[in-house]
Amino acid sequence: MLNKWLFNQNKLKTNCKLGISRIKLLRNKKQIALKGFRREVADLLRAGKQGNARIRVESVIRETLLLQAFDTLEVYLELLAVRVELLAKTKEMPPDMMEAICSLIYAAERISSDLPEIAVIRSMLASKYGGLYKDFAQAAASDAHYREWQVNEGLVSCLSVEAPGAEQKIAVLESICEEHGIPFDAAATRQEMGQGRLYQPPARPVGVEGGVGGLGLQPSWGATQFSAAMTPEDGGAQDGTPGAWQPPRPEPVVQVSARIGVPGDESRLHATMHIAAGDGHRSPRSHCAVLEPPATLHSTP
């Protein structure tokens, strides 16, 4: 792929000029599109659709960065077109041309679909300097090694695929609101987007206030029994914090049986109440009534 186009100074100069012309056309198209994107964001803000506006503003940022990248690449292409004769006469890469050459190679890996000429230029430059600088084209285009080849940091930022940060979005939203005369509260927007909000741990475990999980549900008998078992004498710490859990000691159970009748009804239901009594050393922990269905229905003769 790299040797598809061998170095030719006339073809290199031609592709540099074609690339400059294409950048000018793309710049006009994207500037028109950018105005439309900014207007759409302003309309969303007027309609109170803040969330949609914060998403749509990413298109504004992306197009703005791409326009900045085009400006940088245009300068490099003009420099390369002027010094193409110098490149043809020298075997080594001129030190003052390293940034332009390697930045064009870096950009070719990312926007060659918009600028096909830059892919041809990359191939020619890699063909010329690939023998002297082994794998320099791959290294210059790599996000891990581009700094070693003096690739323009601003160009790298403009071509980054990472999502814009919150502060970047807020700055663009504020600019759009100022342009269209829309009131904008940057502090409130920053708070809504989670910026400057300090995390505070809950004051109490979830579910202690308002029932389990805040749903208004009360703990089950098992949960109450477990909580009661975690006392200092059952293995918990003296300050009330849980220690090594031990199963609760069995307690004597008092069984009370009764027949429950409904006036005017011949049927009877048998109910058994189990009451957990104290063990003589401490007060009863809890009382639980359980209705058990009878084995058979007792009817009144």
Short mmCIF file of C-alpha atoms in Angstrom, two decimals, residues 11-299:
data_model
loop_
_atom_site.label_atom_id
_atom_site.label_comp_id
_atom_site.label_asym_id
_atom_site.label_seq_id
_atom_site.Cartn_x
_atom_site.Cartn_y
_atom_site.Cartn_z
CA LYS A 11 3.00 14.28 -9.06
CA LEU A 12 3.66 15.27 -5.48
CA LYS A 13 3.34 18.96 -6.31
CA THR A 14 0.18 18.32 -8.36
CA ASN A 15 -1.47 16.41 -5.51
CA CYS A 16 -0.53 19.14 -3.05
CA LYS A 17 -2.30 21.74 -5.20
CA LEU A 18 -5.29 19.46 -5.73
CA GLY A 19 -5.49 18.90 -1.99
CA ILE A 20 -5.45 22.64 -1.34
CA SER A 21 -8.28 23.18 -3.83
CA ARG A 22 -10.33 20.38 -2.27
CA ILE A 23 -9.82 21.81 1.21
CA LYS A 24 -11.21 25.16 0.06
CA LEU A 25 -14.32 23.46 -1.35
CA LEU A 26 -14.80 21.36 1.77
CA ARG A 27 -14.32 24.40 3.98
CA ASN A 28 -17.17 26.25 2.27
CA LYS A 29 -19.50 23.25 2.54
CA LYS A 30 -18.70 22.59 6.17
CA GLN A 31 -19.03 26.23 7.16
CA ILE A 32 -22.56 26.23 5.75
CA ALA A 33 -23.33 22.97 7.56
CA LEU A 34 -21.85 24.36 10.77
CA LYS A 35 -24.17 27.38 10.68
CA GLY A 36 -27.11 25.01 10.29
CA PHE A 37 -25.97 22.91 13.26
CA ARG A 38 -25.60 25.98 15.46
CA ARG A 39 -29.08 27.17 14.46
CA GLU A 40 -30.55 23.75 15.33
CA VAL A 41 -28.93 23.86 18.76
CA ALA A 42 -30.33 27.36 19.32
CA ASP A 43 -33.83 26.17 18.37
CA LEU A 44 -33.56 23.28 20.83
CA LEU A 45 -32.48 25.63 23.61
CA ARG A 46 -35.39 27.98 22.91
CA ALA A 47 -37.77 25.02 23.10
CA GLY A 48 -36.35 24.04 26.49
CA LYS A 49 -34.85 20.79 25.19
CA GLN A 50 -31.57 21.11 27.03
CA GLY A 51 -30.68 17.43 26.79
CA ASN A 52 -31.16 17.33 23.03
CA ALA A 53 -29.12 20.50 22.65
CA ARG A 54 -26.22 19.03 24.64
CA ILE A 55 -26.18 16.03 22.31
CA ARG A 56 -26.55 18.05 19.13
CA VAL A 57 -23.75 20.42 20.11
CA GLU A 58 -21.28 17.56 19.58
CA SER A 59 -21.85 17.93 15.83
CA VAL A 60 -20.96 21.61 16.11
CA ILE A 61 -17.74 20.78 17.95
CA ARG A 62 -16.80 18.02 15.52
CA GLU A 63 -17.27 20.22 12.44
CA THR A 64 -15.40 23.09 14.09
CA LEU A 65 -12.41 20.88 14.88
CA LEU A 66 -12.40 19.46 11.36
CA LEU A 67 -12.29 22.98 9.92
CA GLN A 68 -9.32 23.75 12.14
CA ALA A 69 -7.60 20.59 10.92
CA PHE A 70 -8.19 21.67 7.31
CA ASP A 71 -6.53 25.02 8.03
CA THR A 72 -3.44 23.29 9.43
CA LEU A 73 -3.24 20.78 6.57
CA GLU A 74 -3.59 23.54 4.00
CA VAL A 75 -0.48 25.26 5.39
CA TYR A 76 1.48 22.00 5.28
CA LEU A 77 0.41 21.28 1.70
CA GLU A 78 1.45 24.75 0.59
CA LEU A 79 4.83 24.31 2.29
CA LEU A 80 5.32 20.91 0.68
CA ALA A 81 4.41 22.24 -2.77
CA VAL A 82 6.96 25.03 -2.45
CA ARG A 83 9.77 22.78 -1.21
CA VAL A 84 9.16 19.74 -3.39
CA GLU A 85 12.35 20.43 -5.38
CA LEU A 86 14.35 20.48 -2.14
CA LEU A 87 12.86 17.14 -1.10
CA ALA A 88 13.78 15.66 -4.47
CA LYS A 89 17.43 16.66 -4.09
CA THR A 90 17.97 15.50 -0.51
CA LYS A 91 18.06 11.92 0.70
CA GLU A 92 17.37 12.66 4.35
CA MET A 93 14.27 14.34 5.68
CA PRO A 94 14.93 18.06 6.29
CA PRO A 95 14.58 18.78 10.02
CA ASP A 96 12.36 21.81 9.42
CA MET A 97 10.07 19.68 7.22
CA MET A 98 9.60 16.78 9.64
CA GLU A 99 6.52 18.29 11.30
CA ALA A 100 4.77 18.95 7.98
CA ILE A 101 5.63 15.55 6.48
CA CYS A 102 4.74 13.47 9.53
CA SER A 103 1.59 15.48 10.28
CA LEU A 104 0.34 14.86 6.74
CA ILE A 105 1.04 11.14 7.18
CA TYR A 106 -0.83 11.14 10.50
CA ALA A 107 -3.83 12.91 8.98
CA ALA A 108 -3.92 10.61 5.94
CA GLU A 109 -4.84 7.67 8.17
CA ARG A 110 -7.90 9.54 9.46
CA ILE A 111 -9.39 11.83 6.81
CA SER A 112 -8.29 10.32 3.50
CA SER A 113 -11.98 9.75 2.69
CA ASP A 114 -12.45 13.54 2.62
CA LEU A 115 -9.03 14.23 1.10
CA PRO A 116 -7.98 11.38 -1.21
CA GLU A 117 -4.99 13.43 -2.41
CA ILE A 118 -3.45 13.26 1.03
CA ALA A 119 -3.36 9.46 0.83
CA VAL A 120 -1.33 9.67 -2.40
CA ILE A 121 1.05 12.16 -0.76
CA ARG A 122 1.48 9.82 2.21
CA SER A 123 2.36 6.93 -0.08
CA MET A 124 4.99 8.98 -1.93
CA LEU A 125 6.61 10.28 1.25
CA ALA A 126 6.68 6.81 2.80
CA SER A 127 8.27 5.46 -0.38
CA LYS A 128 11.00 8.12 -0.33
CA TYR A 129 11.93 7.98 3.36
CA GLY A 130 10.88 4.43 4.27
CA GLY A 131 14.28 2.96 3.41
CA LEU A 132 16.22 5.42 5.56
CA TYR A 133 13.74 5.62 8.45
CA LYS A 134 12.38 2.13 8.98
CA ASP A 135 8.63 2.01 9.66
CA PHE A 136 8.57 5.76 10.18
CA ALA A 137 5.22 6.11 8.37
CA GLN A 138 3.51 3.60 10.66
CA ALA A 139 5.09 5.20 13.73
CA ALA A 140 4.13 8.74 12.69
CA ALA A 141 0.53 7.63 12.13
CA SER A 142 0.36 5.81 15.46
CA ASP A 143 -1.25 7.42 18.49
CA ALA A 144 1.45 5.84 20.64
CA HIS A 145 4.52 7.16 18.76
CA TYR A 146 3.46 10.28 16.85
CA ARG A 147 5.25 12.58 19.31
CA GLU A 148 8.58 11.02 18.37
CA TRP A 149 8.05 12.34 14.83
CA GLN A 150 6.96 15.87 15.78
CA VAL A 151 3.36 15.50 14.64
CA ASN A 152 1.40 18.68 15.37
CA GLU A 153 -0.37 18.28 18.73
CA GLY A 154 -3.17 20.63 17.71
CA LEU A 155 -3.85 18.54 14.63
CA VAL A 156 -3.97 15.39 16.75
CA SER A 157 -6.55 17.02 19.04
CA CYS A 158 -8.67 18.13 16.08
CA LEU A 159 -8.70 14.62 14.60
CA SER A 160 -9.33 12.85 17.90
CA VAL A 161 -12.30 10.46 17.98
CA GLU A 162 -12.96 11.02 21.69
CA ALA A 163 -16.25 12.59 22.70
CA PRO A 164 -16.09 16.28 23.67
CA GLY A 165 -15.75 17.06 27.35
CA ALA A 166 -18.42 18.75 29.44
CA GLU A 167 -16.58 22.07 29.68
CA GLN A 168 -16.09 22.12 25.92
CA LYS A 169 -19.81 21.59 25.40
CA ILE A 170 -20.70 24.31 27.88
CA ALA A 171 -18.38 26.80 26.18
CA VAL A 172 -19.94 26.14 22.76
CA LEU A 173 -23.49 26.27 24.16
CA GLU A 174 -22.71 29.59 25.80
CA SER A 175 -21.33 30.92 22.51
CA ILE A 176 -24.46 29.82 20.62
CA CYS A 177 -26.77 31.39 23.21
CA GLU A 178 -24.85 34.65 23.08
CA GLU A 179 -25.02 34.63 19.28
CA HIS A 180 -28.80 34.10 19.22
CA GLY A 181 -29.72 36.14 22.31
CA ILE A 182 -30.82 33.17 24.42
CA PRO A 183 -30.36 33.31 28.22
CA PHE A 184 -27.95 30.65 29.42
CA ASP A 185 -27.04 29.61 32.94
CA ALA A 186 -23.61 28.00 32.70
CA ALA A 187 -23.48 27.11 36.41
CA ALA A 188 -26.83 25.29 36.31
CA THR A 189 -25.87 23.49 33.12
CA ARG A 190 -22.56 22.45 34.62
CA GLN A 191 -24.34 21.07 37.67
CA GLU A 192 -26.82 19.17 35.51
CA MET A 193 -23.96 17.64 33.54
CA GLY A 194 -22.33 16.48 36.75
CA GLN A 195 -19.45 18.96 36.85
CA GLY A 196 -18.40 20.37 40.21
CA ARG A 197 -20.74 18.06 42.11
CA LEU A 198 -19.00 16.46 45.06
CA TYR A 199 -19.92 12.92 45.98
CA GLN A 200 -21.34 12.55 49.46
CA PRO A 201 -21.79 9.04 50.86
CA PRO A 202 -25.23 8.24 52.31
CA ALA A 203 -25.65 9.11 55.98
CA ARG A 204 -27.25 5.73 56.74
CA PRO A 205 -27.50 2.38 55.00
CA VAL A 206 -30.00 2.12 52.23
CA GLY A 207 -33.37 0.96 53.45
CA VAL A 208 -33.12 2.09 57.08
CA GLU A 209 -35.34 5.10 56.50
CA GLY A 210 -38.59 4.61 54.66
CA GLY A 211 -38.49 0.84 54.56
CA VAL A 212 -36.31 -1.50 52.58
CA GLY A 213 -34.76 0.32 49.63
CA GLY A 214 -36.89 3.39 50.29
CA LEU A 215 -39.95 1.60 48.91
CA GLY A 216 -41.92 1.64 52.15
CA LEU A 217 -41.46 -2.12 52.67
CA GLN A 218 -40.74 -3.39 56.17
CA PRO A 219 -37.96 -5.90 56.83
CA SER A 220 -38.99 -9.54 56.89
CA TRP A 221 -38.89 -11.72 60.02
CA GLY A 222 -35.62 -13.27 58.86
CA ALA A 223 -33.97 -9.87 58.50
CA THR A 224 -35.26 -8.78 61.92
CA GLN A 225 -34.06 -11.99 63.50
CA PHE A 226 -30.62 -11.63 61.92
CA SER A 227 -30.34 -8.02 63.04
CA ALA A 228 -31.30 -8.95 66.56
CA ALA A 229 -28.73 -11.75 66.59
CA MET A 230 -25.88 -9.33 65.86
CA THR A 231 -25.67 -8.06 69.43
CA PRO A 232 -22.43 -7.93 71.46
CA GLU A 233 -23.28 -11.13 73.28
CA ASP A 234 -23.91 -12.93 69.97
CA GLY A 235 -20.57 -12.03 68.39
CA GLY A 236 -21.10 -8.42 67.38
CA ALA A 237 -18.80 -5.61 68.45
CA GLN A 238 -19.45 -3.67 71.64
CA ASP A 239 -20.21 -0.52 69.64
CA GLY A 240 -22.98 -2.23 67.75
CA THR A 241 -21.06 -2.91 64.54
CA PRO A 242 -21.42 -6.44 63.15
CA GLY A 243 -18.75 -8.95 64.02
CA ALA A 244 -18.50 -12.60 63.13
CA TRP A 245 -22.04 -13.83 62.66
CA GLN A 246 -23.34 -16.61 64.83
CA PRO A 247 -26.74 -18.22 64.47
CA PRO A 248 -29.21 -17.10 67.15
CA ARG A 249 -29.70 -19.42 70.09
CA PRO A 250 -33.00 -21.26 70.10
CA GLU A 251 -35.69 -19.75 72.26
CA PRO A 252 -38.59 -21.46 73.97
CA VAL A 253 -41.80 -21.09 72.06
CA VAL A 254 -45.19 -20.81 73.69
CA GLN A 255 -47.94 -22.22 71.50
CA VAL A 256 -51.45 -20.88 71.91
CA SER A 257 -54.26 -22.55 69.97
CA ALA A 258 -57.64 -21.01 69.39
CA ARG A 259 -60.64 -21.51 67.19
CA ILE A 260 -61.68 -18.44 65.30
CA GLY A 261 -65.32 -18.26 64.30
CA VAL A 262 -67.13 -15.82 62.09
CA PRO A 263 -70.60 -14.86 63.33
CA GLY A 264 -73.27 -16.31 61.14
CA ASP A 265 -70.88 -18.79 59.54
CA GLU A 266 -70.74 -22.46 60.43
CA SER A 267 -67.12 -22.84 59.41
CA ARG A 268 -64.28 -22.55 61.86
CA LEU A 269 -60.60 -21.85 61.21
CA HIS A 270 -57.87 -23.10 63.47
CA ALA A 271 -55.12 -20.60 64.28
CA THR A 272 -51.88 -21.27 66.10
CA MET A 273 -49.84 -18.44 67.56
CA HIS A 274 -46.14 -18.95 68.25
CA ILE A 275 -44.73 -16.44 70.68
CA ALA A 276 -40.98 -16.31 71.14
CA ALA A 277 -40.43 -15.96 74.86
CA GLY A 278 -37.39 -14.75 76.70
CA ASP A 279 -34.70 -17.10 77.87
CA GLY A 280 -34.66 -15.78 81.41
CA HIS A 281 -31.62 -13.58 80.92
CA ARG A 282 -33.02 -10.93 78.63
CA SER A 283 -36.36 -9.65 77.49
CA PRO A 284 -38.09 -11.27 74.52
CA ARG A 285 -36.60 -10.00 71.30
CA SER A 286 -39.66 -10.20 69.15
CA HIS A 287 -43.13 -11.58 68.93
CA CYS A 288 -44.36 -13.23 65.80
CA ALA A 289 -47.83 -14.52 65.07
CA VAL A 290 -48.23 -17.08 62.33
CA LEU A 291 -51.58 -18.25 61.04
CA GLU A 292 -51.39 -21.87 59.99
CA PRO A 293 -54.06 -23.40 57.80
CA PRO A 294 -55.73 -26.34 59.58
CA ALA A 295 -55.36 -29.84 58.27
CA THR A 296 -59.15 -30.07 58.01
CA LEU A 297 -62.04 -27.67 58.39
CA HIS A 298 -63.97 -28.10 61.61
CA SER A 299 -67.65 -27.49 61.03
#
